[in-house]
CSV table of C-alpha atoms in Angstrom, one decimal:
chain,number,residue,atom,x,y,z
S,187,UNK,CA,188.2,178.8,20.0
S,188,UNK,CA,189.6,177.5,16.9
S,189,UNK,CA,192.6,179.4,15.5
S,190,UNK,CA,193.1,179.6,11.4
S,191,UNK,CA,196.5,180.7,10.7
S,192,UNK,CA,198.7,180.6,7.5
S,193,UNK,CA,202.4,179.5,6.9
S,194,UNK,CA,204.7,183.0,8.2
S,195,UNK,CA,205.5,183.7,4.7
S,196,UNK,CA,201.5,184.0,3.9
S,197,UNK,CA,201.8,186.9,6.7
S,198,UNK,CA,205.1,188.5,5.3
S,199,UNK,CA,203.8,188.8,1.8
S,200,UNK,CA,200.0,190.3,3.4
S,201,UNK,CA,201.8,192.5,5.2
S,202,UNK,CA,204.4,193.7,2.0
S,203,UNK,CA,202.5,193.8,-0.8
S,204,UNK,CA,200.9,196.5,-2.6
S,205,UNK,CA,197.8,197.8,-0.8
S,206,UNK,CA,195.6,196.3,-3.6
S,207,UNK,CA,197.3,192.6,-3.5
S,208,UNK,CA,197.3,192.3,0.1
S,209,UNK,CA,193.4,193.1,0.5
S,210,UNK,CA,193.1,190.2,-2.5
S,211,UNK,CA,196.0,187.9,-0.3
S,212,UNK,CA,193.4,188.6,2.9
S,213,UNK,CA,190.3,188.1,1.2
S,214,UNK,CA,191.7,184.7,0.1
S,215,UNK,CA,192.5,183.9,3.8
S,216,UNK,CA,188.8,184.7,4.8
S,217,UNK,CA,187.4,182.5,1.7
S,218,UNK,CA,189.9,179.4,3.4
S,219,UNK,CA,188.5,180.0,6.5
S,220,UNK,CA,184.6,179.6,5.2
S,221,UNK,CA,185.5,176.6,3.3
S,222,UNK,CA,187.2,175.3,7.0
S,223,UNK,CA,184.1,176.0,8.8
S,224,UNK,CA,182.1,174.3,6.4
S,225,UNK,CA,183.9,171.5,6.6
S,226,UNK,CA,183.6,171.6,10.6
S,227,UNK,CA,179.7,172.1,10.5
S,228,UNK,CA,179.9,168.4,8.4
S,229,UNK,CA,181.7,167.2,11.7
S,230,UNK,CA,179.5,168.5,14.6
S,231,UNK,CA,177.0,166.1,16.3
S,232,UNK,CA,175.5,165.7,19.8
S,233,UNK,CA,175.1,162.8,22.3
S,234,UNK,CA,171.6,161.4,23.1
S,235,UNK,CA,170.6,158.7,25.4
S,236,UNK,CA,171.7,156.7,27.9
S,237,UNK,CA,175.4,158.2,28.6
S,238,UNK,CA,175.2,159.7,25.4
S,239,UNK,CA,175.6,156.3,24.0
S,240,UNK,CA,174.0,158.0,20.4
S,241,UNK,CA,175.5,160.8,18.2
S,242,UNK,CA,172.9,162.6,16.4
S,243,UNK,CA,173.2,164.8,13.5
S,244,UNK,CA,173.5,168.9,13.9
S,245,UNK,CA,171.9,171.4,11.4
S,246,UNK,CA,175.3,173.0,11.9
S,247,UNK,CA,177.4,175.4,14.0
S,248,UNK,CA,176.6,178.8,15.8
S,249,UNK,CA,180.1,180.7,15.4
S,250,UNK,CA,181.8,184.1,15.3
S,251,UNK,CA,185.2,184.9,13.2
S,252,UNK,CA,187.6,187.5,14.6
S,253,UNK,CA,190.3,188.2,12.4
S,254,UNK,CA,193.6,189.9,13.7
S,255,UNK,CA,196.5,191.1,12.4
S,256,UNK,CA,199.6,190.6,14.3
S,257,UNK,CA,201.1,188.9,17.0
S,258,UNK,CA,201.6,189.9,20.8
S,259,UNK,CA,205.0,191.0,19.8
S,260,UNK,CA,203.9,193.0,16.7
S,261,UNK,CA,205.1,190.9,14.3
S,262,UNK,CA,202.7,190.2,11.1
S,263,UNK,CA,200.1,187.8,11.9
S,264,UNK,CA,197.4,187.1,9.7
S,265,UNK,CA,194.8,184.9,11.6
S,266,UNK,CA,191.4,184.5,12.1
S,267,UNK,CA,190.0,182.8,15.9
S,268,UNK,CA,186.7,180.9,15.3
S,269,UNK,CA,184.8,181.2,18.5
S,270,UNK,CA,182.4,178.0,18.6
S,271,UNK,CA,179.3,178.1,20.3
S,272,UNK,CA,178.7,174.6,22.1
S,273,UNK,CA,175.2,174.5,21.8
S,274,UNK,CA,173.9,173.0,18.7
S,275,UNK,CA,170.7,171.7,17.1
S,276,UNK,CA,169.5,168.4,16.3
S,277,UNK,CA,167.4,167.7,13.0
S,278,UNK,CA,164.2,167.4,15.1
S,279,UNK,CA,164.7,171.4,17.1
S,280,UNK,CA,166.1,170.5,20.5
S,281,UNK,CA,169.2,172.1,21.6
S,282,UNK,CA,172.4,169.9,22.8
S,283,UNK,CA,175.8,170.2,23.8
S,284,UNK,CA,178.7,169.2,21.1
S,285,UNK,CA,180.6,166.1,21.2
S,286,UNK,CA,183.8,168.0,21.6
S,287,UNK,CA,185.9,164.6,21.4
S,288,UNK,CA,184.4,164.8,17.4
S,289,UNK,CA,185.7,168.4,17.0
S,290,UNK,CA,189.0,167.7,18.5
S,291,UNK,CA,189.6,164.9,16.1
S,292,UNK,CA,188.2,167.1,13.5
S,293,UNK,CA,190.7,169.8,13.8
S,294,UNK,CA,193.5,168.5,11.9
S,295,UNK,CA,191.6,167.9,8.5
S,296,UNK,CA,189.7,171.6,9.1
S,297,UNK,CA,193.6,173.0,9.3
S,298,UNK,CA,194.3,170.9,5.9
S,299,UNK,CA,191.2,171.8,4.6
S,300,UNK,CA,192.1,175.8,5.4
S,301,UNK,CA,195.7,175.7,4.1
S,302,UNK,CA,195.1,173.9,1.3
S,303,UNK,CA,192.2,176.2,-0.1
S,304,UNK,CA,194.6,179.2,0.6
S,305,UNK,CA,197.7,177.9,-1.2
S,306,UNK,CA,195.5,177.2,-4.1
S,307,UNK,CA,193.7,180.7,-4.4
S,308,UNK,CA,197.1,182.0,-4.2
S,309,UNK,CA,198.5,179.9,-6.6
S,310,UNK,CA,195.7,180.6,-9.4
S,311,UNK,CA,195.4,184.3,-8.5
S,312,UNK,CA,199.1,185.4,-8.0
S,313,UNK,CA,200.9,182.5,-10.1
S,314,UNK,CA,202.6,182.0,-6.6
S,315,UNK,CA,204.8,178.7,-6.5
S,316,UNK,CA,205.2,177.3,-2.7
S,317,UNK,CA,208.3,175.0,-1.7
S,318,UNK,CA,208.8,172.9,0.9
S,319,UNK,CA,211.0,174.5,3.8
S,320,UNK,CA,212.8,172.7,6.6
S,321,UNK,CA,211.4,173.9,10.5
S,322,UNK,CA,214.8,173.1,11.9
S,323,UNK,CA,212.8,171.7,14.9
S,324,UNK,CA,212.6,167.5,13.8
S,325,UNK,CA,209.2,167.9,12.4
S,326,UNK,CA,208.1,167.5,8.8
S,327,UNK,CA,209.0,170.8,6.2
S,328,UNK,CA,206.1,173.3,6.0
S,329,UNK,CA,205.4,174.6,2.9
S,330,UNK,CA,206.0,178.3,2.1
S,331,UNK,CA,205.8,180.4,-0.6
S,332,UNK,CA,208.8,180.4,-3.1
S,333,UNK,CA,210.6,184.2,-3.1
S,334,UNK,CA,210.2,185.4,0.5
S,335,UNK,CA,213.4,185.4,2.0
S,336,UNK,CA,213.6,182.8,5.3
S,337,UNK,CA,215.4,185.9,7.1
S,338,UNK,CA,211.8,187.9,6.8
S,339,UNK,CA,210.2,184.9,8.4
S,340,UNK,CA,213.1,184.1,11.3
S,341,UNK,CA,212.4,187.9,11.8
S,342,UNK,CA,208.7,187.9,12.4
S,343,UNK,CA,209.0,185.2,14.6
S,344,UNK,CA,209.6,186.7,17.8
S,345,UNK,CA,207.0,185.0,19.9
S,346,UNK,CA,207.6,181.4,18.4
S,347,UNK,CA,211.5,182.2,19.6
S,348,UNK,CA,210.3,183.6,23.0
S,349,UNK,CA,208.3,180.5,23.7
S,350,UNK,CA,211.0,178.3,22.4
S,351,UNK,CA,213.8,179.7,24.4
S,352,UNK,CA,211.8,179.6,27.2
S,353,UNK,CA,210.2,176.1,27.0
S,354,UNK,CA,214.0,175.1,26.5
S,355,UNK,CA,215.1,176.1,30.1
S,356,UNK,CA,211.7,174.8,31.2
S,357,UNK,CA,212.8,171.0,29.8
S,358,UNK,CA,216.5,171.9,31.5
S,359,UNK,CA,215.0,172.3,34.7
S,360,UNK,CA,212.6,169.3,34.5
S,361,UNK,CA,215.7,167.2,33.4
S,362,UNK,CA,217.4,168.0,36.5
S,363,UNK,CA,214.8,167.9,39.1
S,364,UNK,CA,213.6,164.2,37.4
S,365,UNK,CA,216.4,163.1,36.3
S,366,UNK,CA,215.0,161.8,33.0
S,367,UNK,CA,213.6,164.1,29.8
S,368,UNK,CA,210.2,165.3,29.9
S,369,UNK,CA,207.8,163.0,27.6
S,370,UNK,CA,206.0,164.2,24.7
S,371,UNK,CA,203.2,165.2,26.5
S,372,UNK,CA,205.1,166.9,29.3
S,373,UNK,CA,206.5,169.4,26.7
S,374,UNK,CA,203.2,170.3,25.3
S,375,UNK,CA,202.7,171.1,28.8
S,376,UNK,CA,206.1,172.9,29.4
S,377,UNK,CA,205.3,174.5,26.2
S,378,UNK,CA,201.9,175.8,27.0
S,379,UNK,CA,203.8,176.9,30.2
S,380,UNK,CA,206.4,179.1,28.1
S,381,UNK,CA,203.4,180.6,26.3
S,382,UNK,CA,201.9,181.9,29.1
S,383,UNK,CA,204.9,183.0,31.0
S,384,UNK,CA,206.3,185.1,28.3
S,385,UNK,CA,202.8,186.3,27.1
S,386,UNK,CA,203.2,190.2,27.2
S,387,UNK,CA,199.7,192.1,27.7
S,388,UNK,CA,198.8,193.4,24.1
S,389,UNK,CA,199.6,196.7,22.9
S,390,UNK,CA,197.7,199.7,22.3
S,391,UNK,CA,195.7,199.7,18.6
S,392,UNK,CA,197.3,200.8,15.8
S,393,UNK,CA,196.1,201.4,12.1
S,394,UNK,CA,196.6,199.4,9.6
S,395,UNK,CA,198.5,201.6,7.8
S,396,UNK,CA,200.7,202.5,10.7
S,397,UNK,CA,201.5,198.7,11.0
S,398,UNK,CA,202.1,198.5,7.1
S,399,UNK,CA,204.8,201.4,7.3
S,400,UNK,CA,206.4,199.6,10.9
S,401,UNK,CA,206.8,196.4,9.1
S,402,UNK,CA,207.8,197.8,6.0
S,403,UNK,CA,210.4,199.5,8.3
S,404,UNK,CA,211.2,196.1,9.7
S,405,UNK,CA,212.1,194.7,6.4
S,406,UNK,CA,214.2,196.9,4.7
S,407,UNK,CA,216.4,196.7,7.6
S,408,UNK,CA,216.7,192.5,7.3
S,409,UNK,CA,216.6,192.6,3.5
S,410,UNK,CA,219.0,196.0,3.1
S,411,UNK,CA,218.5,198.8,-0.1
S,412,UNK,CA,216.7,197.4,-2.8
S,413,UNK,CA,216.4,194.3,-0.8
S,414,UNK,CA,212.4,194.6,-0.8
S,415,UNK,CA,211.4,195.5,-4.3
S,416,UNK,CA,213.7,192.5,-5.4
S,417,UNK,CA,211.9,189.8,-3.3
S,418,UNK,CA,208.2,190.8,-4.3
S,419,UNK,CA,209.6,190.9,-7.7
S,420,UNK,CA,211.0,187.3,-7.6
S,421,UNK,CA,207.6,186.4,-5.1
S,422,UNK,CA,205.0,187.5,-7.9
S,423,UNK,CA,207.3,186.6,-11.2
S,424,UNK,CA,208.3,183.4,-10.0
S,425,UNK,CA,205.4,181.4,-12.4
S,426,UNK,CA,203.3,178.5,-11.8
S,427,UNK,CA,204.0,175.4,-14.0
S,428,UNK,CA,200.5,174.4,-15.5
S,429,UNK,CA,198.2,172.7,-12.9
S,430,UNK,CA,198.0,169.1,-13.9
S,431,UNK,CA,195.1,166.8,-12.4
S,432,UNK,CA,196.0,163.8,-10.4
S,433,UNK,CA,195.7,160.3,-12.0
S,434,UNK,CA,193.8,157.2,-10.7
S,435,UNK,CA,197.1,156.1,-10.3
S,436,UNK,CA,198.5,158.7,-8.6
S,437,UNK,CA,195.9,159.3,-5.9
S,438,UNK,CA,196.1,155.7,-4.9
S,439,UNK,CA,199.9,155.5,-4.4
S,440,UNK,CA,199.8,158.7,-2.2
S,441,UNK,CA,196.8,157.4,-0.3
S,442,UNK,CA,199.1,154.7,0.7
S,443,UNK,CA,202.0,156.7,1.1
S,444,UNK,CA,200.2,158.4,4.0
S,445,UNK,CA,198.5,155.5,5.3
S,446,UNK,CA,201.9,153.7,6.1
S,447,UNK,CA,203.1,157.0,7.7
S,448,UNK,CA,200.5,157.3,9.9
S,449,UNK,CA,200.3,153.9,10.7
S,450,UNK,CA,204.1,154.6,11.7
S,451,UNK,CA,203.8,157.9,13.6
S,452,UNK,CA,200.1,158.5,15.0
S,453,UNK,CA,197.6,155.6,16.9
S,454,UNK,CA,195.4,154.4,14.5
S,455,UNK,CA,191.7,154.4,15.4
S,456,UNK,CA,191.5,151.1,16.8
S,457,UNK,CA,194.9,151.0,18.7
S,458,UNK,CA,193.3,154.5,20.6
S,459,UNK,CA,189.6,152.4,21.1
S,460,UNK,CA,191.8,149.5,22.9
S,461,UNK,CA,194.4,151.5,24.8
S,462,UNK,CA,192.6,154.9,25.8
S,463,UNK,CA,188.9,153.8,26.1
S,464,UNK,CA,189.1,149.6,26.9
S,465,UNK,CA,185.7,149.7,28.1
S,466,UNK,CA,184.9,149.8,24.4
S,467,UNK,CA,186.5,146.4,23.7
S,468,UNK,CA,184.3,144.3,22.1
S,469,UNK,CA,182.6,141.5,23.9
S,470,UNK,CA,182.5,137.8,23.0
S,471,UNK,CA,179.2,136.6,22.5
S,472,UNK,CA,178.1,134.2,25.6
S,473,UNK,CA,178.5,130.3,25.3
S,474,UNK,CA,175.3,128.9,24.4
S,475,UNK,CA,173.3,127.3,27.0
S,476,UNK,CA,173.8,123.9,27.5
S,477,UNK,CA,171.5,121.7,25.0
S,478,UNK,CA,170.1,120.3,27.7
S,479,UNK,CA,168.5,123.5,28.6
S,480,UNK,CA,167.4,124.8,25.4
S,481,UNK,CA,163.5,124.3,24.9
């Protein structure tokens, strides 16, 4: 189950927007999440042989898309889940299981490959700008869309804050009981933790139009009199400059860019094959045999 979700102010804008522009804003979201799972399908192969010591090409994916609306708490939440079958088939007919491991490191690039599609279909359809925005939370800015009012977001946050607070007094407690901080992979896991513990059960169905009026309710009351018209107005007249095409030049300098950061921040593949999996290591070829020996 693969979740496709945009930035919060992707939501906020869906959710507030003329009836006509938000059906073109979620109709972009489901052409981003095509192009995703098209990319996927290029990354799905089975293991053959011996302990699946051979991956073997897939004619693709068998999956379903369920799109939602909103979050457990209400809040808008555009988002589509991408239930993956883990059967697939090889070139040849047979049926095999996916090599999850590929998916999993697949993931990241489908999320890039989804966000970027979307920013771009609403940058050539709207004219909307995005900017980067700080998270607050030591991680890298997120890119948002220039106009919507960071209140609107902080406001339609509620289960990010609930998890949050909660994984916060989970890492408090751990601290005193261990005497040290959690690791980074311990808070994942006190994270996933806070997510279940303050997962409410969902609420009853509503229309789509009784949520539009709700969270058009919701932000008049953050934004005050006016305050709404005023933000779509800057969100949809803020312009785009003219798109201009990356250089040779250009695409080589940021292709190094990221290179060195990752090379900083994330295991590169051959630093995971040695530390994670060292049965991998490469083996020296065996001394010849004496010459003695050799006929």
């Amino acid at each position: 189950d693969l979740t496709l979700s945009p930035v919060k102010s992707v939501s906020t804008l869906w959710a507030l927007a003329p009836l006509v522009d938000s059906q073109t804003v979620e109709r972009l979201h489901q052409e981003a999440v095509a192009k995703a799972a098209a990319y996927l399908e290029t990354q799905l192969y089975t293991r053959v042989g011996p302990h699946g010591i051979r991956n073997v090409e897939t004619r693709g994916m068998v999956a379903v898309a369920f799109t939602h609306r909103d979050s457990r708490a209400g809040d808008p939440d555009l988002h589509t889940h991408l239930v993956i079958a883990n059967k697939v088939q090889t070139l040849d007919g047979r049926w095999y299981a996916i090599n999850a491991s590929l998916l999993y490191e697949a993931k990241v690039a489908a999320s890039e490959t989804y966000s970027t599609a979307l920013e771009l279909g609403l940058a050539e359809t709207f004219g909307l700008r995005f900017v980067e925005r700080s998270t607050g939370r030591g991680k890298r800015p997120v890119r948002e869309i220039a106009g919507i009012d960071p209140a609107l977001n902080a406001r339609w946050s509620t289960r990010r804050g609930q998890i949050e607070h909660r994984r916060d007094e989970l890492a408090a407690t751990f601290l005193a009981d261990h005497g040290r901080p959690p690791t980074e992979a311990e808070m994942i896991a006190l994270a996933q933790q806070a997510n279940l513990e303050t997962r409410d059960a969902k609420h009853g169905p509503r229309s789509l139009a009784e949520q539009r009026a709700t969270w058009r309710t919701e932000a008049e009351q953050v934004l005050g009199r006016g305050g709404l018209e005023r933000m779509l107005a800057t969100t949809f007249g803020s312009g785009l400059e003219p798109v201009q095409l990356p250089s040779a030049v250009w695409i080589t300098n940021t292709a190094e860019r990221v290179l060195s950061v990752l090379e900083q921040e994330r295991p590169t593949w051959r630093q995971r094959m040695y530390e994670v999996r060292p049965c991998a290591r490469p083996v020296p070829p065996a001394s010849p045999p004496p010459s003695s020996t050799v006929s």
